[in-house]
Amino acid sequence: MKAVQLGAGLVGQLIAADLAKDFDVTVVDLNEKVLNEIREKYPSIKTAVASATDAKALAPILEDADIVTAGVPGKFGFEMMKTVISLGKNLVDISFMAEDFEELDDFAKEKGVTVVPDIGVAPGMSNFLMGRGAALLDEVEDAHIFVGGIPTKEVPPFNYQVTWSPKDCIEEFTRPVTIVKDGQKVVVEATSGLHLREFPGVGTLEAFYTDGLRSLAKNIKAKNLGEMTLRWPGHVEQMRLLRTMGMFDETPKVLGGKEVIPLEVTADLLFPLWKMEPEKGDRDLTVMQVEVHGYKGQDEVTYSWYLLDYFDEETWNTSMSRCTGSTCAIFARAVAGGLIKEKGVLPAEKLAHDDDLYKFVLDEQLKRRIKYTESVKIVKDVR
């Protein structure tokens, strides 16, 4: 079978390498230098220079593809998705777009294709597991995600290191946050709800609301619903200070006699402080807890899943990039292999009721040494 990966970034390369184990893979990007590096690193992978939003250029590349995977900058994500659908190809995607991808659901059904969007760790596995918990209950009271990609140890002065764009991380502190409280959607400020929480094998982390629910806010019917980001203690107060100073503003300002965009300056200043350098001993971990609480018949039930994953010494890949890329590749196999047959744009929470798919996904994760531990707590006959 043939797979085409759109986007040759770090995670895109990991998706392609995973699929190359049993697919004929082509990676598409506009950056010829990166494509050359991919060919040297992965000789079996083919490459092609094209834009992910150029239907004319993509058509011959995708012509005989059994599955398309994608990881492009969010600002191009919606157009990329629309382009792939227009070409009649199934798509599994990690591009974090601002637009509502479910607006393309009817178009995908019309073209007879399956699209699984936002399928990394969070969003992605977080959606799948929350959807699984909701599918197993008759009524959902509370559903929450706690997730963070952090260094294995606190790194002063921010107690943080980053494996992706600093600007993307800063957005977590500026975007208004949608949560569900008492059955109603509510918009709160990023970093609201800040508190300390214990996580097995990690210790005490600070948790705070960020805008991560996305399609879950619409598709999971719960009394209370939210996603919280995790960081080492002390990080949030420093970021709040920078936010209050206007250092995350995107409107040009005259500072020091020159017009600058504060966010651009801040990102440039933070990058050397936050840069993760594995060759110097830096390591990351991914921690996630998904909890879904409610009722099944007369019983009160809580389903929870826990992930604790570390930098992979064998492949020299960060935990976050590996967990993200692996999930995308696993769902791509599920679509290409016919395990997911439904047509349309299908966020992962809408797929989680399928027992065979659930087993396949968790088994495949475990094959890659990524373990999601499920636990169930039942209080009998409370109603």
XYZ file of C-alpha atoms in Angstrom, residues 8 11-12 48 83 111 178 223 254 259 265 343:
12
model
C 8.352 17.231 6.558
C 6.677 14.838 13.703
C 5.926 14.454 9.997
C 8.214 15.382 -3.709
C -7.628 20.052 -0.881
C -16.442 12.631 -1.768
C -13.741 27.248 26.464
C -22.004 18.507 33.091
C 7.424 51.372 19.638
C 8.673 49.553 16.174
C 10.799 39.685 20.456
C -17.129 8.463 5.927
